[in-house]
Short mmCIF file of C-alpha atoms and ligand atoms in Angstrom, two decimals:
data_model
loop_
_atom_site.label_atom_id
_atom_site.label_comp_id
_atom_site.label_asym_id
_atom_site.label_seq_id
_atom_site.Cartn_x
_atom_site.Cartn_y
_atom_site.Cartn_z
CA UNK A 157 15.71 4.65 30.39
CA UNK A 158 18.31 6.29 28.60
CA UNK A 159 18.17 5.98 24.10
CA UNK A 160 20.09 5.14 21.65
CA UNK A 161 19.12 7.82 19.88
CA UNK A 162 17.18 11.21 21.02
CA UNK A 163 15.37 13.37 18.16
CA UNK A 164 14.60 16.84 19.29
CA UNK A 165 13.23 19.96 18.36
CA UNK A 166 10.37 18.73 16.68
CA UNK A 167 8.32 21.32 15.05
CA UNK A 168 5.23 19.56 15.39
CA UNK A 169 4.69 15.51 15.42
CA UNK A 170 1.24 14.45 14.28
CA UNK A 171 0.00 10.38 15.14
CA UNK A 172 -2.86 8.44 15.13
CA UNK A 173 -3.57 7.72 18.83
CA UNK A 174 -6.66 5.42 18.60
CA UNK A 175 -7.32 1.76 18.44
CA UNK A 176 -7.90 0.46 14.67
CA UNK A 177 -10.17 -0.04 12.49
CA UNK A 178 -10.39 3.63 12.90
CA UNK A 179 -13.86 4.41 11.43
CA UNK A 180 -15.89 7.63 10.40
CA UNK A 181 -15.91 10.69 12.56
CA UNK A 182 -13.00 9.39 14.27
CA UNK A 183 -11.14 9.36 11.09
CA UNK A 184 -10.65 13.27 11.88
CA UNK A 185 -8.65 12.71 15.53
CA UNK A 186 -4.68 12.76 14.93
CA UNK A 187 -2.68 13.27 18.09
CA UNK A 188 -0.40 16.21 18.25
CA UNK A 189 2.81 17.26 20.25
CA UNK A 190 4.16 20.84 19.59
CA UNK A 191 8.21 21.23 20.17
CA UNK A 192 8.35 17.66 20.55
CA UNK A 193 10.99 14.39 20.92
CA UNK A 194 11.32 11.04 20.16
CA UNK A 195 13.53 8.55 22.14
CA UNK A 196 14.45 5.45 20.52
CA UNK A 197 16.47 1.92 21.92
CA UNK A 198 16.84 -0.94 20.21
CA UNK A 199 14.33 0.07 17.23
CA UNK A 200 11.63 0.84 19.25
CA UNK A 201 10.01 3.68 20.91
CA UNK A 202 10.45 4.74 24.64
CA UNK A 203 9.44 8.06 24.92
CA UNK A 204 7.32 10.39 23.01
CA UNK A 205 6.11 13.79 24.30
CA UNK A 206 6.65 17.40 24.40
CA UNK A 207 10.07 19.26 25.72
CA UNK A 208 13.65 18.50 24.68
CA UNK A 209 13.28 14.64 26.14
CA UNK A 210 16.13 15.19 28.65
CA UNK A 211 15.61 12.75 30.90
CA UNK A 212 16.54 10.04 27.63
CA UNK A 213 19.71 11.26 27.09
CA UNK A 214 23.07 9.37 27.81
CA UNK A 215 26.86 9.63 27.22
CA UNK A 216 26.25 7.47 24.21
CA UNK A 217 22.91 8.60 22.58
CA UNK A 218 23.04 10.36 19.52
CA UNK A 219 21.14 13.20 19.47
CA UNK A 220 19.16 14.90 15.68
CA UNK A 221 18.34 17.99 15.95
CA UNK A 222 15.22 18.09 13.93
CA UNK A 223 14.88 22.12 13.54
CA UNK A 224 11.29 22.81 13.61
CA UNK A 225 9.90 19.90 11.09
CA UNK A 226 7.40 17.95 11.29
CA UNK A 227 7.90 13.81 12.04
CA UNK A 228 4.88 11.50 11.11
CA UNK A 229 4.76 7.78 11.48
CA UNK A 230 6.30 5.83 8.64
CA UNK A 231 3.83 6.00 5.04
CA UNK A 232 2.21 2.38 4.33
CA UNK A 233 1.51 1.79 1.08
CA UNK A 234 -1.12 -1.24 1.66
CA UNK A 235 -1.99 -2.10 -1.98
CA UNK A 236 1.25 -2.21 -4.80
CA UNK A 237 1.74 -4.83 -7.86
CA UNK A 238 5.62 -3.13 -7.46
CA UNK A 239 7.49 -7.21 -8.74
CA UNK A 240 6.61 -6.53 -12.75
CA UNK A 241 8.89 -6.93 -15.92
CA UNK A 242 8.85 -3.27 -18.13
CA UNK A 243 6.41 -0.63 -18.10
CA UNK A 244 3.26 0.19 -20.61
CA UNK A 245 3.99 3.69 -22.04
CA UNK A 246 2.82 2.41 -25.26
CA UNK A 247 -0.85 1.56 -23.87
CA UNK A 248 -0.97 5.06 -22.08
CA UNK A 249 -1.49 6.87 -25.47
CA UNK A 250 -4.18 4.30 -26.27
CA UNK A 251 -6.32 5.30 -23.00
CA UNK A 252 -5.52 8.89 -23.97
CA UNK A 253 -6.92 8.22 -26.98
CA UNK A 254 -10.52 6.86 -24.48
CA UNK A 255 -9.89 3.18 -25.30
CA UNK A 256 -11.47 1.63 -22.18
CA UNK A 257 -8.53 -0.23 -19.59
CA UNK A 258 -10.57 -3.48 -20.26
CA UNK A 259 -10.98 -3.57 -23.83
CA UNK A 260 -6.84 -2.93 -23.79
CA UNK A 261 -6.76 -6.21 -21.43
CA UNK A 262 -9.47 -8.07 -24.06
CA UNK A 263 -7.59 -7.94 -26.76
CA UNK A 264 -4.31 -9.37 -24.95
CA UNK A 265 -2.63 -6.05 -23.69
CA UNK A 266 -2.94 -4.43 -20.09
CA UNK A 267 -2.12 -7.30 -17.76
CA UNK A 268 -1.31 -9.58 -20.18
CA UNK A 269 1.31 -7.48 -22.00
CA UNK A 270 2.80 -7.41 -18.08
CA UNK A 271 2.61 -11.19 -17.37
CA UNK A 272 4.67 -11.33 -20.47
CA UNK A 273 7.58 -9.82 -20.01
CA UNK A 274 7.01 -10.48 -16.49
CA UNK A 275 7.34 -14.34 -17.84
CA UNK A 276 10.34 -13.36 -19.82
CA UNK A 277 12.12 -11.84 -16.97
CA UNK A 278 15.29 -13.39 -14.82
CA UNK A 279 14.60 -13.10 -10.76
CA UNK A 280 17.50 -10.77 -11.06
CA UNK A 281 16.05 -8.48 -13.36
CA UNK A 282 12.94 -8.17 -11.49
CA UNK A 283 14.30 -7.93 -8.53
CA UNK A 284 16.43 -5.02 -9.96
CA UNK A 285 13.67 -2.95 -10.99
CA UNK A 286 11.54 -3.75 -7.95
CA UNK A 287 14.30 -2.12 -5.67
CA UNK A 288 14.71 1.17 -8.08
CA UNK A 289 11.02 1.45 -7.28
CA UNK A 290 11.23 0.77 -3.57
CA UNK A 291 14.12 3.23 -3.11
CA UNK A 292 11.60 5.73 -4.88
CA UNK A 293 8.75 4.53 -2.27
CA UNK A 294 10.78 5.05 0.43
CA UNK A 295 12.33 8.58 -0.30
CA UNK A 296 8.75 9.70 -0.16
CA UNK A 297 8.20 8.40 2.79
CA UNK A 298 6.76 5.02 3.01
CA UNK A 299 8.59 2.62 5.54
CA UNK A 300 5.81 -0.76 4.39
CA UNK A 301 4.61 -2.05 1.23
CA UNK A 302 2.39 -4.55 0.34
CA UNK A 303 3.36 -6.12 -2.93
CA UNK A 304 1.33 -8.94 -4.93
CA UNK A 305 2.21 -11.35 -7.34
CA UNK A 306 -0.26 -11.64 -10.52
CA UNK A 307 2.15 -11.03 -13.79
CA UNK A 308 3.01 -14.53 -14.15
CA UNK A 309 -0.20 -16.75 -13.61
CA UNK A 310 1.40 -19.87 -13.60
CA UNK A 311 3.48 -21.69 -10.64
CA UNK A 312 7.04 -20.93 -12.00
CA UNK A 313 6.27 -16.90 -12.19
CA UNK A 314 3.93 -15.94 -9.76
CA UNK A 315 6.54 -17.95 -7.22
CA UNK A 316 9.21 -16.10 -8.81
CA UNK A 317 7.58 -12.90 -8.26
CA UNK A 318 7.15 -13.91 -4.16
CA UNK A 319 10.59 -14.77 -4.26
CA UNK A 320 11.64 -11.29 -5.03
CA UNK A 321 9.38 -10.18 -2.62
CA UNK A 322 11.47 -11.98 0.22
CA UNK A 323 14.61 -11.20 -1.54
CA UNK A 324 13.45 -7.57 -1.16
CA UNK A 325 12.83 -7.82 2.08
CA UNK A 326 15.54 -9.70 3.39
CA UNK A 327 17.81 -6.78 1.69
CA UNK A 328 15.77 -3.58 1.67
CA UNK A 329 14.83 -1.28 4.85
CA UNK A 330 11.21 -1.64 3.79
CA UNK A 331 9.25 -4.09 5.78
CA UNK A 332 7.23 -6.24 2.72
CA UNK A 333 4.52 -8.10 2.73
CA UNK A 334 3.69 -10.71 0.34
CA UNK A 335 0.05 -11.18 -1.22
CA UNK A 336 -0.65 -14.55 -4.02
CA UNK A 337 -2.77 -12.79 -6.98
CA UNK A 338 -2.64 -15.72 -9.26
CA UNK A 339 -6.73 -14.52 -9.91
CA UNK A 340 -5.60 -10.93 -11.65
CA UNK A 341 -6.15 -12.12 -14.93
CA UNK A 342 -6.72 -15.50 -17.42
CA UNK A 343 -3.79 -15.97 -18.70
CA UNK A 344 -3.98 -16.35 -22.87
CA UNK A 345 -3.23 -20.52 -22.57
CA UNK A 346 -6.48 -20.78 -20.43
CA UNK A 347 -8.31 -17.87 -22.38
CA UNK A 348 -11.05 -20.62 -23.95
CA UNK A 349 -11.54 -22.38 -20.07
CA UNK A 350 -11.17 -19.83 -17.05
CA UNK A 351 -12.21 -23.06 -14.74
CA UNK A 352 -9.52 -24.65 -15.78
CA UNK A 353 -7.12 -22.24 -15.10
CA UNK A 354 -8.93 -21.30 -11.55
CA UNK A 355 -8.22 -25.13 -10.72
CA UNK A 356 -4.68 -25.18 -11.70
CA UNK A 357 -4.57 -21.97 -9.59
CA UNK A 358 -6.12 -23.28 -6.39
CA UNK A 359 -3.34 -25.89 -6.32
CA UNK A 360 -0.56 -23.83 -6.64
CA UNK A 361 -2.41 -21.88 -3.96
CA UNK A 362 -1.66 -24.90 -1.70
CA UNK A 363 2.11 -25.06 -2.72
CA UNK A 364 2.29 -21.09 -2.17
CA UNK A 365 0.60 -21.33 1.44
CA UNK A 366 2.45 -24.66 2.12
CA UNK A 367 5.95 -23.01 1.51
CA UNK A 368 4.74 -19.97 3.35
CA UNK A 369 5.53 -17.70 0.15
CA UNK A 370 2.52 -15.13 0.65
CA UNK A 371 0.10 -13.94 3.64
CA UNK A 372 -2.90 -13.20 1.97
CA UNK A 373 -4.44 -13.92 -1.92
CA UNK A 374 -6.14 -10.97 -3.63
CA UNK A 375 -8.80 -11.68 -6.43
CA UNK A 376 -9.44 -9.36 -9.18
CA UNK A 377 -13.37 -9.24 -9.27
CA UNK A 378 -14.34 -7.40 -12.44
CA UNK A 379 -16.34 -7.82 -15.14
CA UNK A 380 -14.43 -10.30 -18.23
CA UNK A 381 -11.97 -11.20 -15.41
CA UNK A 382 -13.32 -13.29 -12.52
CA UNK A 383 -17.00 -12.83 -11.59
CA UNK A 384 -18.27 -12.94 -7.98
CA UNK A 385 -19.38 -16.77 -7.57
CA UNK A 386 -15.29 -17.56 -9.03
CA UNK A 387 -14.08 -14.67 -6.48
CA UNK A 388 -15.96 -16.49 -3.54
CA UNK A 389 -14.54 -19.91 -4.59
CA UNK A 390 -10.99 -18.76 -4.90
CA UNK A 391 -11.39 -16.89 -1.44
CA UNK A 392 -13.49 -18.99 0.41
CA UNK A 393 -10.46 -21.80 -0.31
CA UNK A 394 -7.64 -19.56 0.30
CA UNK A 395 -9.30 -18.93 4.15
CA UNK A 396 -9.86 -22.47 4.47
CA UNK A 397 -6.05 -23.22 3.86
CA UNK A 398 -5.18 -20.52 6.44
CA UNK A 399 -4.68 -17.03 3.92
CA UNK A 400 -6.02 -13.71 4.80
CA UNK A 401 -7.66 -12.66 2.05
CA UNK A 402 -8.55 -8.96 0.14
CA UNK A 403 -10.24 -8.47 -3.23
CA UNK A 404 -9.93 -5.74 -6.51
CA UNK A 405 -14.08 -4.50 -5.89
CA UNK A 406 -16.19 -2.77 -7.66
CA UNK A 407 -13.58 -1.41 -9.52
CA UNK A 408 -15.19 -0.65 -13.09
CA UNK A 409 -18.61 -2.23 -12.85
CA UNK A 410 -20.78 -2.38 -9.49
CA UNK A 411 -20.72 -5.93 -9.20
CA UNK A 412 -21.15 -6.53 -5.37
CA UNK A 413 -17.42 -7.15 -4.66
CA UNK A 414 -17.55 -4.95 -1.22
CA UNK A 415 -20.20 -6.79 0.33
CA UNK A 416 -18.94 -10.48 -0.68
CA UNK A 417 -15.69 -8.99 0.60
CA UNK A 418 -17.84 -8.10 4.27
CA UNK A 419 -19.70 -11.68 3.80
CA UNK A 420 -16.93 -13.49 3.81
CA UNK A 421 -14.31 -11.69 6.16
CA UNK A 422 -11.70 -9.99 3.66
CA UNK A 423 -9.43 -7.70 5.68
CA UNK A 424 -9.43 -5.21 2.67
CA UNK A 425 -11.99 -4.29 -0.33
CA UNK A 426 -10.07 -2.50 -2.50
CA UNK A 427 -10.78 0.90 -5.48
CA UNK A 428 -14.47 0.44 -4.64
CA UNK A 429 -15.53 3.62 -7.04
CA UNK A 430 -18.31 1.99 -8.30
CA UNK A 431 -19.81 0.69 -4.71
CA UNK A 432 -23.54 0.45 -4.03
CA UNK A 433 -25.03 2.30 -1.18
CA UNK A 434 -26.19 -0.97 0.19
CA UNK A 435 -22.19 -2.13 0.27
CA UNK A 436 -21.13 0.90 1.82
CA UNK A 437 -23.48 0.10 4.81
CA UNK A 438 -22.46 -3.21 5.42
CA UNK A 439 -18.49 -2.39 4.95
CA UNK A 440 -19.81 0.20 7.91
CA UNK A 441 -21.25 -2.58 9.97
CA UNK A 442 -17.98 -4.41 9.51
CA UNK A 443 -14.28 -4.41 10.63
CA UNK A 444 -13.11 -4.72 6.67
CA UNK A 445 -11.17 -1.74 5.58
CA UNK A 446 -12.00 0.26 2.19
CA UNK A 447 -8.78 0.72 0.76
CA UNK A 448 -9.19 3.13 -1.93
CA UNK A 449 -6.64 3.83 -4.82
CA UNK A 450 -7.43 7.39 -6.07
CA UNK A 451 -4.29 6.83 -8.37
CA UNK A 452 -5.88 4.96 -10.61
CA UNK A 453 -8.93 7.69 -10.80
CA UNK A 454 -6.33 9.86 -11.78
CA UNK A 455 -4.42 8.16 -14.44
CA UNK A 456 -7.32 5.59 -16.00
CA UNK A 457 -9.56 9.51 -15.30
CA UNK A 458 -12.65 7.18 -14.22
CA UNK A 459 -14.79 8.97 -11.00
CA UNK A 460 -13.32 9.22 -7.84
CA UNK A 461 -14.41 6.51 -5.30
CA UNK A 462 -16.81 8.35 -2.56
CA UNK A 463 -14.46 8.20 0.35
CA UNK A 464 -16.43 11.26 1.75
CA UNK A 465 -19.75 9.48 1.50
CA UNK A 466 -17.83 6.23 3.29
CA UNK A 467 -16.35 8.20 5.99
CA UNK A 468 -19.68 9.94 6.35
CA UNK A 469 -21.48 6.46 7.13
CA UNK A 470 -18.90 5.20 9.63
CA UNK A 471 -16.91 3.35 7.02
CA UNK A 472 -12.86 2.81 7.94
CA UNK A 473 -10.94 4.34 5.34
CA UNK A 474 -6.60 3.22 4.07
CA UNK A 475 -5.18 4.23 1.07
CA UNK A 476 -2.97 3.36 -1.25
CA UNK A 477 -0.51 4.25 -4.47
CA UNK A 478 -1.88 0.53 -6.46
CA UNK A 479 1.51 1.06 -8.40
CA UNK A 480 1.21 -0.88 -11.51
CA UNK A 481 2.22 -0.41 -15.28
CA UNK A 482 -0.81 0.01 -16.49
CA UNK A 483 -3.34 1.70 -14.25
CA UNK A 484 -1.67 3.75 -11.44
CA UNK A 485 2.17 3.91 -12.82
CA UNK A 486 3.59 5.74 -9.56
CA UNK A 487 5.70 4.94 -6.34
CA UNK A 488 4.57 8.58 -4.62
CA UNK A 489 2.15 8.28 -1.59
CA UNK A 490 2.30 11.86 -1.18
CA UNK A 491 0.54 12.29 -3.90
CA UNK A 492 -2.06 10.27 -3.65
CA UNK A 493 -2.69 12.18 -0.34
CA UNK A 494 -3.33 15.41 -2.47
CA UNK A 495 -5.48 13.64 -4.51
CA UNK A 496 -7.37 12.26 -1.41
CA UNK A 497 -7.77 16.08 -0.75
CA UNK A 498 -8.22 17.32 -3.45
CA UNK A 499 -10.30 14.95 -5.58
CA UNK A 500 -12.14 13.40 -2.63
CA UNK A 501 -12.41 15.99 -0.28
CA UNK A 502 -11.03 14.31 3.21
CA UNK A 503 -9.12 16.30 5.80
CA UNK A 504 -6.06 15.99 6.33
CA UNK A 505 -6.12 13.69 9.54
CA UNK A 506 -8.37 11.78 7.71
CA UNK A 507 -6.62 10.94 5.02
CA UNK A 508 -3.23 10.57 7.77
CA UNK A 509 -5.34 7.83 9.60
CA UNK A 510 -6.01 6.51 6.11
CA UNK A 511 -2.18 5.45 5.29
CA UNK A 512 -0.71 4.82 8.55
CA UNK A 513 -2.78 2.85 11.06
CA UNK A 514 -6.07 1.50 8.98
CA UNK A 515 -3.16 0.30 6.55
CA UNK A 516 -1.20 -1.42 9.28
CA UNK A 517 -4.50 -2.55 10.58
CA UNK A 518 -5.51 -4.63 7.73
CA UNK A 519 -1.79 -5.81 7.23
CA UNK A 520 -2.28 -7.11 10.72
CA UNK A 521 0.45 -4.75 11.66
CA UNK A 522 -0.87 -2.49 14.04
CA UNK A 523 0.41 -4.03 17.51
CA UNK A 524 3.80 -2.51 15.82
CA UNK A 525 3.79 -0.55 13.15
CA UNK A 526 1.00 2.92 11.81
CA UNK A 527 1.69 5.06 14.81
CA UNK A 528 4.20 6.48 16.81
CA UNK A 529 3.69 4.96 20.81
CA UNK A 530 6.01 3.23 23.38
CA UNK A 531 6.44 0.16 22.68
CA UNK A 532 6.26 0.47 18.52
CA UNK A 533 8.92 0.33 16.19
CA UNK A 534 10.49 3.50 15.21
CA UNK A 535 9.24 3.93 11.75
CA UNK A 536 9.18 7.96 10.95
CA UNK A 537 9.67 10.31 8.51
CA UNK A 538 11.00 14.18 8.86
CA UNK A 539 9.56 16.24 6.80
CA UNK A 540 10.21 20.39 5.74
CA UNK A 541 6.82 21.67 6.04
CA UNK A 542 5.12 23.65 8.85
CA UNK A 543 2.05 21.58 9.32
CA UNK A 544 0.05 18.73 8.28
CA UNK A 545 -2.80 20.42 6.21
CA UNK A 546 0.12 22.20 3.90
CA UNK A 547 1.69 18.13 3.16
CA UNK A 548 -2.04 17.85 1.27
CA UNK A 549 -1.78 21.66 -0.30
CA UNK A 550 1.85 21.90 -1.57
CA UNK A 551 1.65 18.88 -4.08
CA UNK A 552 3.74 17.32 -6.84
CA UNK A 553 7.23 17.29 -4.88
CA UNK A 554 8.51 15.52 -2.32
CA UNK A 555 8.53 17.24 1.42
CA UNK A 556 10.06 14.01 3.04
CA UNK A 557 13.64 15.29 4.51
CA UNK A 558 14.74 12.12 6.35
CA UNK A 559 13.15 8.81 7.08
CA UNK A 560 14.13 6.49 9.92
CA UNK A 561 12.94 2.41 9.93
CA UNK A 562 13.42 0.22 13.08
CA UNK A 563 15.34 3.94 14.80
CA UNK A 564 17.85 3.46 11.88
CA UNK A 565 18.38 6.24 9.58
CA UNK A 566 17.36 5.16 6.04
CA UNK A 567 17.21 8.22 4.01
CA UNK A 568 19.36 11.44 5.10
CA UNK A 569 18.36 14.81 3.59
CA UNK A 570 17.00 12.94 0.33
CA UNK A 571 19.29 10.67 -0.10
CA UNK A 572 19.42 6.97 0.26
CA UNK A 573 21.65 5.69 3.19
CA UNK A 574 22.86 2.52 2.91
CA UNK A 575 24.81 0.14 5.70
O1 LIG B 65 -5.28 -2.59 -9.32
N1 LIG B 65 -7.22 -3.90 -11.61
C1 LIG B 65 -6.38 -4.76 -11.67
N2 LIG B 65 -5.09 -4.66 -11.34
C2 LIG B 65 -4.36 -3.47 -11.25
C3 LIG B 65 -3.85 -3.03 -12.60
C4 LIG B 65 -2.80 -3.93 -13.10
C5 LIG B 65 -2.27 -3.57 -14.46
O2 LIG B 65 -2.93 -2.88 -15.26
O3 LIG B 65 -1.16 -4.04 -14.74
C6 LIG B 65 -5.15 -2.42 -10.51
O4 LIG B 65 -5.62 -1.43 -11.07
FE1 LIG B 66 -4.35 -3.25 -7.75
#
């Protein structure tokens, strides 16, 4: 078959080659092709391999030259709050100062400073700053993003927030997808009666599913915030109505978030650095993915979760940036991987399996997206380094040279392309 377009002279490519979940030891197996191509038609994938990929080329294909770098699949960052009004410098010299992330959210600030101006904000603003930060994403190298709603906690804004999420992804290269969050906080009207905000909530959960506005609902399960018998009500009706579902577990207090998560079929758990032992064996026994946020270790500087100890026990690892305001301000996957290394000790294939294909996995995009194969969409990124391991070593810049979604070129020796 001949391509549309032929990239050669691959220094080394690098892929996840197995079936997800991709669990424990096997977390360390990453495919590898040495002086290799890529042949793309149509968006898609139709030859992969070693060599100069000859036998793809045609009068008409148009042919990169990739001059010794390195390609991996497309970044997925599986767990963002990226639709938000304004930013929380302010509060960051308050943690500096050790006051604790919840006490900040107690007395009205943290989340609630967010839904505020998030409130406040025009679809056009938001949608504005939403794009800055997925141009940023996506000249590091991420090609997906998940993206919740949860600064507006009422029907008008959390809606508004989804609708910027299909407004971004009706206009931006990145492929979005949309996650309800109305349960990330009580918002200050309901602060004297959480249930009745949590009913209010499950009906606009019913408009939101109804007008097919998000995929999946996401429940912050934390101590002050929504305790484990609300977080199995809200999620136990979101599954009935048809949602996927994912929780915030085990976050700040060990509360038993991972294994309600396990009990009752979330495709995610997510931050989990305060899981139990017991948790960690049941997320093992289980096909729910531990997506784990080390951002927000960094910034919030709480313990690392144990992603070594996870791995370890046959637990299926993703990753993510969690880009928020307040607790992991940053759009940069790469360096999340350093901190993945560096703070939690993973290899490097590891921690590649981590944010390609367990993220598409528990996105329900692995049939197409996570690795590079025949048959999947061309989602890949170019980047000037001479192997994997030095992507985790050389940190706090950005290696990514070009990145290509659906075989189209989207960013072009660091800059943006646009049609
Ligand atoms: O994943 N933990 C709750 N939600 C976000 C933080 C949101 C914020 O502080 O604005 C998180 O860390
Ligand atoms: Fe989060």
């Amino acid at each position: 078959m001949i391509a549309d377009r032929l990239i050669y002279r691959i220094g080394t490519l690098y892929t996840p080659n197995q079936k997800p979940p991709v669990k424990g030891k096997d977390m360390k197996m990453i495919q590898t092709y040495s002086h290799a191509f890529i042949a793309i038609k149509e968006g898609k994938i139709i030859g992969i391999g070693e060599g100069d990929g000859d036998s793809f080329k045609g009068e008409c294909t148009d042919i990169i030259d990739a001059k010794g770098a390195v390609v991996l699949p497309g970044l997925i960052d599986s767990h963002t709050h990226l639709v938000h009004a304004g930013s929380r410098e302010d509060e960051y010299h308050e943690l500096q100062k050790g006051i604790p992330y919840l006490d900040i959210l107690k007395h009205g600030g943290g989340i609630l400073g967010t839904v505020h101006k998030t409130r406040m904000a025009t679809c056009e603003m938001l949608y504005h700053q939403a794009r800055h930060s997925l141009d940023t994403m996506m000249l590091h190298g991420t090609t997906v993003v998940e993206s919740k709603s949860g600064y507006g906690l009422d029907y008008e804004n959390e809606s508004k927030q989804l609708r910027v999420n299909r407004k971004l992804d009706e206009t931006h290269p990145i492929r979005m997808i949309s996650t309800y969050m109305g349960a990330h906080a009580i918002p200050k009207e309901f602060s004297h009666d959480k249930d009745a905000y949590i009913a209010d909530m499950l009906t606009d959960m019913e408009m939101i599913y109804r007008d097919g506005m998000a995929e999946a609902v996401d429940v912050f399960c934390e101590e002050g915030v929504f305790s484990l018998s609300d977080t199995k009500k809200i999620l136990r009706e979101a599954k009935a109505l048809g949602f996927k579902i994912k929780m915030h577990a085990d976050e700040i207090h060990p509360l038993g978030g991972a294994g309600l998560g396990v009990e009752l079929g979330c495709k995610s758990v997510d931050h989990l650095m305060a899981i139990s032992d017991a948790d960690i064996q049941l997320l093992a026994s289980s096909n729910t993915i531990a997506n784990l946020l080390p951002g927000t270790s960094f910034f919030l500087k709480k313990p690392y979760a144990n992603a070594r100890k996870m791995i370890d026990q046959g637990v299926a690892i993703s990753m993510a940036t969690d880009y928020n305001p307040g607790s992991s301000p940053t759009e940069n996957l790469q360096f999340i991987m350093h901190l993945a290394s560096n703070q939690m000790g993973l290899h490097p294939e590891e921690i590649l399996n981590a944010v390609t294909i367990n993220a598409s996995y528990h996105l329900d995009l692995s049939d197409k997206k996570g690795s590079l194969e025949i048959g999947k969409d061309a989602d890949f990124i170019v980047l000037d380094i001479p192997n994997l391991a030095y992507l985790m070593y050389h940190y706090g810049i950005n290696h990514v040279r070009d990145v290509f979604i659906l075989g189209k070129y989207v960013v072009k020796d660091q800059k943006i392309v646009r049609d």
